[in-house]
Amino acid sequence: MNDFKIVTDSSADILSLEDCSYSSAPLRIITAEKEFVDNAELSVEDMVTFFDSYKGKSSTSCPNPEDWLKAFGDHQYIFCMAMTSKLSGSYNAAVIAKEMYESMYPDRKVFVFNSLTTGPELKLIVEQICEQINAGKTFEEICNEIGEYKKKTGLLFLLESMKNLANNGRVNAVVARAAGLLGIRALGRASDEGELQMLDKCRGAEKALITVVQRMKELGWKNGKVLIAHCLNESVAAKLKSMLQAELEQVKIEVYKCRGLCSFYAEKGGLLVGFERC
């Protein structure tokens, strides 16, 4: 039995980690016609294409405690990272799973963390935990450091469409429709309380990306690591990477595709930007 394992829900957009034991508990995207399970078998492109023409209602479903238990597997120490409890019941289900697991195995420990975020900011936290495990830190030391690291990270989102957010009651439907008709890109952040906070309305991709860089600086980004997740919009993600490298040539930046849950909310063309505020 391995000592440590990291487990997240699928909003972290991680399928595997090279240097740490890892599993993901899948969220589900539900419509009247289809259900999409956010796991390794999901074709994100097919899902996004489906929603391009789908007119009905849609919703998401978080992992249940049994899903979390399955992901925990057989390990002494488990770091369980859940997306913000303001948008999902994933954290609450993980807490129940922790209680069940520790009841079954009294000598084991599960740390459940309400990340107050999702996507690339959650991925930053996971990567930090993995680094700490490989540095030889104890379970208790890492638990104490997770909250402090979270204070030094941020998440911005840049959306070309807010249809799915509106369908789920996350934003006003009239505002979402007007933004789509006018070609406005919505820029927002994950607030300190884990809620979606709209910041700017931008016309045109160039203006939107300039505003992203400005907002990152205002929120404390100086030379920290950056993760850019995109929903079928690699060219604009690459453009943002170039703009950030123009600010700081040696900055560490990773660009990758969103998985299911993040693609559902970001929608086609959307970007999610996680960054270290340092």
Short mmCIF file of C-alpha atoms in Angstrom, two decimals:
data_model
loop_
_atom_site.label_atom_id
_atom_site.label_comp_id
_atom_site.label_asym_id
_atom_site.label_seq_id
_atom_site.Cartn_x
_atom_site.Cartn_y
_atom_site.Cartn_z
CA MET A 1 0.00 0.00 0.00
CA ASN A 2 1.37 3.43 -1.00
CA ASP A 3 1.45 6.09 1.70
CA PHE A 4 0.04 9.10 -0.19
CA LYS A 5 -2.64 9.70 -2.79
CA ILE A 6 -4.19 12.83 -4.29
CA VAL A 7 -7.86 12.70 -5.31
CA THR A 8 -9.93 15.42 -6.96
CA ASP A 9 -13.24 15.72 -8.71
CA SER A 10 -13.00 16.02 -12.49
CA SER A 11 -13.21 19.82 -12.44
CA ALA A 12 -9.42 19.79 -11.90
CA ASP A 13 -8.97 18.67 -15.55
CA ILE A 14 -6.37 16.07 -14.52
CA LEU A 15 -6.34 12.52 -15.85
CA SER A 16 -3.05 11.42 -14.26
CA LEU A 17 0.05 12.70 -12.45
CA GLU A 18 3.55 11.52 -13.33
CA ASP A 19 5.06 11.68 -9.86
CA CYS A 20 2.14 10.99 -7.50
CA SER A 21 -0.65 8.46 -7.10
CA TYR A 22 -3.85 10.13 -8.34
CA SER A 23 -7.51 9.45 -9.10
CA SER A 24 -10.44 11.57 -10.20
CA ALA A 25 -14.10 11.32 -9.17
CA PRO A 26 -16.19 12.26 -12.23
CA LEU A 27 -18.86 14.91 -12.43
CA ARG A 28 -21.70 14.46 -14.91
CA ILE A 29 -23.33 16.84 -17.38
CA ILE A 30 -27.00 15.98 -17.81
CA THR A 31 -29.53 16.89 -20.52
CA ALA A 32 -32.91 15.52 -21.55
CA GLU A 33 -31.22 13.73 -24.45
CA LYS A 34 -27.78 12.70 -23.21
CA GLU A 35 -25.63 12.34 -20.13
CA PHE A 36 -21.89 13.03 -20.31
CA VAL A 37 -19.57 11.48 -17.72
CA ASP A 38 -16.46 13.59 -17.22
CA ASN A 39 -13.86 10.83 -17.34
CA ALA A 40 -11.03 9.73 -19.63
CA GLU A 41 -13.46 8.20 -22.13
CA LEU A 42 -15.35 11.46 -22.72
CA SER A 43 -14.91 13.13 -26.12
CA VAL A 44 -14.96 16.80 -25.17
CA GLU A 45 -15.21 17.82 -28.82
CA ASP A 46 -18.35 15.72 -29.30
CA MET A 47 -19.87 17.16 -26.12
CA VAL A 48 -19.17 20.75 -27.16
CA THR A 49 -20.61 20.08 -30.63
CA PHE A 50 -23.76 18.67 -29.03
CA PHE A 51 -24.25 21.80 -26.93
CA ASP A 52 -23.73 24.06 -29.94
CA SER A 53 -27.16 23.00 -31.21
CA TYR A 54 -28.90 21.79 -28.04
CA LYS A 55 -31.75 24.10 -26.98
CA GLY A 56 -33.04 22.34 -23.86
CA LYS A 57 -32.19 22.54 -20.19
CA SER A 58 -28.97 21.11 -18.80
CA SER A 59 -27.49 20.54 -15.37
CA THR A 60 -24.49 19.03 -13.66
CA SER A 61 -24.23 16.31 -11.03
CA CYS A 62 -21.40 16.00 -8.53
CA PRO A 63 -19.67 12.78 -7.48
CA ASN A 64 -21.56 10.93 -4.75
CA PRO A 65 -19.79 9.55 -1.65
CA GLU A 66 -19.40 6.15 -3.31
CA ASP A 67 -17.65 7.77 -6.28
CA TRP A 68 -15.22 9.43 -3.88
CA LEU A 69 -14.64 6.19 -1.95
CA LYS A 70 -13.81 4.38 -5.17
CA ALA A 71 -11.31 7.10 -6.03
CA PHE A 72 -9.70 6.94 -2.57
CA GLY A 73 -8.60 3.36 -3.22
CA ASP A 74 -6.20 1.78 -0.69
CA HIS A 75 -3.90 4.40 0.82
CA GLN A 76 -2.74 5.55 4.25
CA TYR A 77 -2.95 9.29 3.58
CA ILE A 78 -5.31 10.92 1.10
CA PHE A 79 -5.49 14.55 0.01
CA CYS A 80 -8.98 15.13 -1.37
CA MET A 81 -9.45 18.35 -3.34
CA ALA A 82 -13.02 19.38 -4.28
CA MET A 83 -14.25 22.22 -6.46
CA THR A 84 -15.83 25.21 -4.73
CA SER A 85 -18.82 24.31 -2.57
CA LYS A 86 -20.56 27.48 -3.82
CA LEU A 87 -21.11 25.82 -7.21
CA SER A 88 -21.34 22.12 -6.40
CA GLY A 89 -22.16 19.57 -3.72
CA SER A 90 -18.89 17.79 -4.50
CA TYR A 91 -17.20 18.98 -1.30
CA ASN A 92 -20.07 17.86 0.93
CA ALA A 93 -20.07 14.41 -0.70
CA ALA A 94 -16.31 14.17 -0.17
CA VAL A 95 -16.71 14.95 3.54
CA ILE A 96 -19.19 12.08 3.86
CA ALA A 97 -16.78 9.78 2.00
CA LYS A 98 -13.96 10.80 4.36
CA GLU A 99 -16.06 9.86 7.38
CA MET A 100 -16.95 6.51 5.81
CA TYR A 101 -13.34 5.75 4.85
CA GLU A 102 -11.88 6.64 8.23
CA SER A 103 -14.61 4.61 9.93
CA MET A 104 -13.65 1.58 7.85
CA TYR A 105 -9.90 2.21 8.33
CA PRO A 106 -9.32 3.98 11.70
CA ASP A 107 -5.55 4.09 11.16
CA ARG A 108 -5.83 6.09 7.92
CA LYS A 109 -6.38 9.80 7.31
CA VAL A 110 -8.23 11.78 4.66
CA PHE A 111 -7.86 15.55 4.33
CA VAL A 112 -10.78 17.14 2.44
CA PHE A 113 -10.19 20.65 1.12
CA ASN A 114 -12.87 23.01 -0.20
CA SER A 115 -10.73 24.65 -2.88
CA LEU A 116 -13.13 27.59 -3.44
CA THR A 117 -12.20 27.31 -7.11
CA THR A 118 -12.03 24.95 -10.07
CA GLY A 119 -10.08 24.21 -13.26
CA PRO A 120 -6.49 25.43 -13.53
CA GLU A 121 -6.34 27.01 -10.08
CA LEU A 122 -7.34 23.68 -8.57
CA LYS A 123 -4.70 22.03 -10.76
CA LEU A 124 -2.08 24.41 -9.34
CA ILE A 125 -2.98 23.30 -5.82
CA VAL A 126 -2.72 19.63 -6.80
CA GLU A 127 0.69 20.16 -8.39
CA GLN A 128 1.88 21.94 -5.24
CA ILE A 129 0.74 19.01 -3.07
CA CYS A 130 2.56 16.58 -5.36
CA GLU A 131 5.75 18.64 -5.06
CA GLN A 132 5.44 18.64 -1.26
CA ILE A 133 4.92 14.87 -1.16
CA ASN A 134 8.04 14.32 -3.26
CA ALA A 135 9.95 16.75 -1.05
CA GLY A 136 9.34 14.42 1.88
CA LYS A 137 6.86 16.56 3.82
CA THR A 138 4.60 14.83 6.32
CA PHE A 139 0.83 14.55 5.92
CA GLU A 140 0.25 17.13 8.66
CA GLU A 141 2.80 19.57 7.21
CA ILE A 142 1.16 19.42 3.79
CA CYS A 143 -2.34 19.84 5.25
CA ASN A 144 -1.18 22.99 7.03
CA GLU A 145 0.45 24.39 3.90
CA ILE A 146 -2.44 23.85 1.45
CA GLY A 147 -4.52 26.72 2.78
CA GLU A 148 -1.55 29.08 2.76
CA TYR A 149 -0.70 28.19 -0.84
CA LYS A 150 -4.33 28.76 -1.89
CA LYS A 151 -4.02 32.37 -0.68
CA LYS A 152 -1.29 32.84 -3.29
CA THR A 153 -3.26 31.64 -6.32
CA GLY A 154 -6.05 33.03 -8.49
CA LEU A 155 -8.45 32.12 -11.29
CA LEU A 156 -9.77 34.23 -14.16
CA PHE A 157 -12.23 33.10 -16.80
CA LEU A 158 -12.83 34.64 -20.23
CA LEU A 159 -16.06 33.52 -21.89
CA GLU A 160 -17.43 33.99 -25.40
CA SER A 161 -20.79 32.49 -24.39
CA MET A 162 -22.68 32.22 -21.11
CA LYS A 163 -25.59 30.07 -22.33
CA ASN A 164 -24.82 27.11 -20.09
CA LEU A 165 -24.15 29.31 -17.07
CA ALA A 166 -27.51 30.98 -17.64
CA ASN A 167 -29.28 27.63 -18.04
CA ASN A 168 -27.88 26.61 -14.65
CA GLY A 169 -28.89 29.85 -12.97
CA ARG A 170 -25.28 31.02 -12.52
CA VAL A 171 -25.80 34.27 -14.45
CA ASN A 172 -28.81 36.28 -15.60
CA ALA A 173 -30.28 34.84 -18.82
CA VAL A 174 -31.03 38.27 -20.31
CA VAL A 175 -27.47 39.44 -19.69
CA ALA A 176 -26.07 36.23 -21.21
CA ARG A 177 -28.23 36.56 -24.33
CA ALA A 178 -27.34 40.21 -24.84
CA ALA A 179 -23.61 39.50 -24.49
CA GLY A 180 -23.85 36.78 -27.13
CA LEU A 181 -25.70 39.00 -29.60
CA LEU A 182 -23.26 41.89 -29.12
CA GLY A 183 -20.10 39.76 -29.33
CA ILE A 184 -19.04 40.71 -25.81
CA ARG A 185 -16.54 38.55 -23.95
CA ALA A 186 -17.17 38.27 -20.23
CA LEU A 187 -14.15 38.36 -17.92
CA GLY A 188 -14.55 37.21 -14.33
CA ARG A 189 -12.78 35.59 -11.42
CA ALA A 190 -13.27 33.07 -8.67
CA SER A 191 -13.84 35.24 -5.61
CA ASP A 192 -12.23 34.61 -2.24
CA GLU A 193 -15.56 33.08 -1.18
CA GLY A 194 -15.58 30.67 -4.13
CA GLU A 195 -18.27 32.41 -6.18
CA LEU A 196 -18.27 33.63 -9.78
CA GLN A 197 -17.53 37.35 -9.83
CA MET A 198 -17.89 39.23 -13.10
CA LEU A 199 -15.23 41.90 -13.65
CA ASP A 200 -15.30 43.24 -17.21
CA LYS A 201 -17.18 43.13 -20.51
CA CYS A 202 -14.79 43.29 -23.45
CA ARG A 203 -15.39 43.76 -27.17
CA GLY A 204 -12.93 41.83 -29.35
CA ALA A 205 -10.35 39.18 -28.55
CA GLU A 206 -7.35 41.53 -28.43
CA LYS A 207 -8.97 43.89 -25.92
CA ALA A 208 -10.13 40.92 -23.85
CA LEU A 209 -6.63 39.42 -23.61
CA ILE A 210 -5.09 42.78 -22.70
CA THR A 211 -7.65 43.04 -19.92
CA VAL A 212 -6.82 39.53 -18.71
CA VAL A 213 -3.15 40.48 -18.32
CA GLN A 214 -4.08 43.72 -16.55
CA ARG A 215 -6.38 41.92 -14.13
CA MET A 216 -3.75 39.27 -13.38
CA LYS A 217 -1.32 42.01 -12.39
CA GLU A 218 -3.95 43.75 -10.25
CA LEU A 219 -4.62 40.46 -8.46
CA GLY A 220 -0.94 40.02 -7.63
CA TRP A 221 0.66 38.11 -10.51
CA LYS A 222 4.31 39.05 -10.95
CA ASN A 223 6.34 36.01 -11.99
CA GLY A 224 4.37 33.02 -10.72
CA LYS A 225 3.39 29.91 -12.67
CA VAL A 226 0.41 30.19 -15.06
CA LEU A 227 -1.94 27.48 -16.36
CA ILE A 228 -4.16 28.34 -19.34
CA ALA A 229 -7.01 25.94 -20.03
CA HIS A 230 -9.05 26.45 -23.20
CA CYS A 231 -12.22 25.04 -24.69
CA LEU A 232 -11.31 24.40 -28.35
CA ASN A 233 -9.51 27.73 -28.64
CA GLU A 234 -5.82 26.92 -28.74
CA SER A 235 -4.88 29.91 -30.91
CA VAL A 236 -6.21 32.50 -28.43
CA ALA A 237 -4.69 30.58 -25.51
CA ALA A 238 -1.33 30.64 -27.33
CA LYS A 239 -1.75 34.38 -27.92
CA LEU A 240 -2.29 34.96 -24.20
CA LYS A 241 0.80 32.88 -23.45
CA SER A 242 2.85 35.06 -25.81
CA MET A 243 1.53 38.24 -24.17
CA LEU A 244 2.49 36.97 -20.72
CA GLN A 245 5.94 35.92 -21.95
CA ALA A 246 6.38 39.43 -23.34
CA GLU A 247 5.84 40.68 -19.79
CA LEU A 248 8.22 38.11 -18.31
CA GLU A 249 10.20 35.90 -20.68
CA GLN A 250 11.08 33.14 -18.20
CA VAL A 251 7.61 32.68 -16.70
CA LYS A 252 6.43 29.06 -16.54
CA ILE A 253 3.21 28.66 -18.57
CA GLU A 254 1.28 25.55 -19.53
CA VAL A 255 -1.52 25.55 -22.12
CA TYR A 256 -3.93 22.61 -22.26
CA LYS A 257 -7.50 21.64 -23.19
CA CYS A 258 -10.34 21.75 -20.69
CA ARG A 259 -12.01 18.45 -19.88
CA GLY A 260 -15.77 17.97 -19.62
CA LEU A 261 -17.06 20.00 -16.67
CA CYS A 262 -14.85 23.01 -17.38
CA SER A 263 -15.69 22.86 -21.10
CA PHE A 264 -19.39 22.81 -20.25
CA TYR A 265 -19.14 26.05 -18.28
CA ALA A 266 -16.41 27.76 -20.32
CA GLU A 267 -18.16 26.78 -23.59
CA LYS A 268 -16.54 26.88 -27.00
CA GLY A 269 -13.84 29.56 -27.16
CA GLY A 270 -13.61 30.06 -23.41
CA LEU A 271 -10.39 30.33 -21.39
CA LEU A 272 -9.68 29.58 -17.74
CA VAL A 273 -6.46 31.03 -16.33
CA GLY A 274 -4.97 29.84 -13.05
CA PHE A 275 -1.95 31.72 -11.73
CA GLU A 276 0.33 32.11 -8.74
CA ARG A 277 0.04 35.55 -7.16
CA CYS A 278 3.73 36.16 -6.62
#
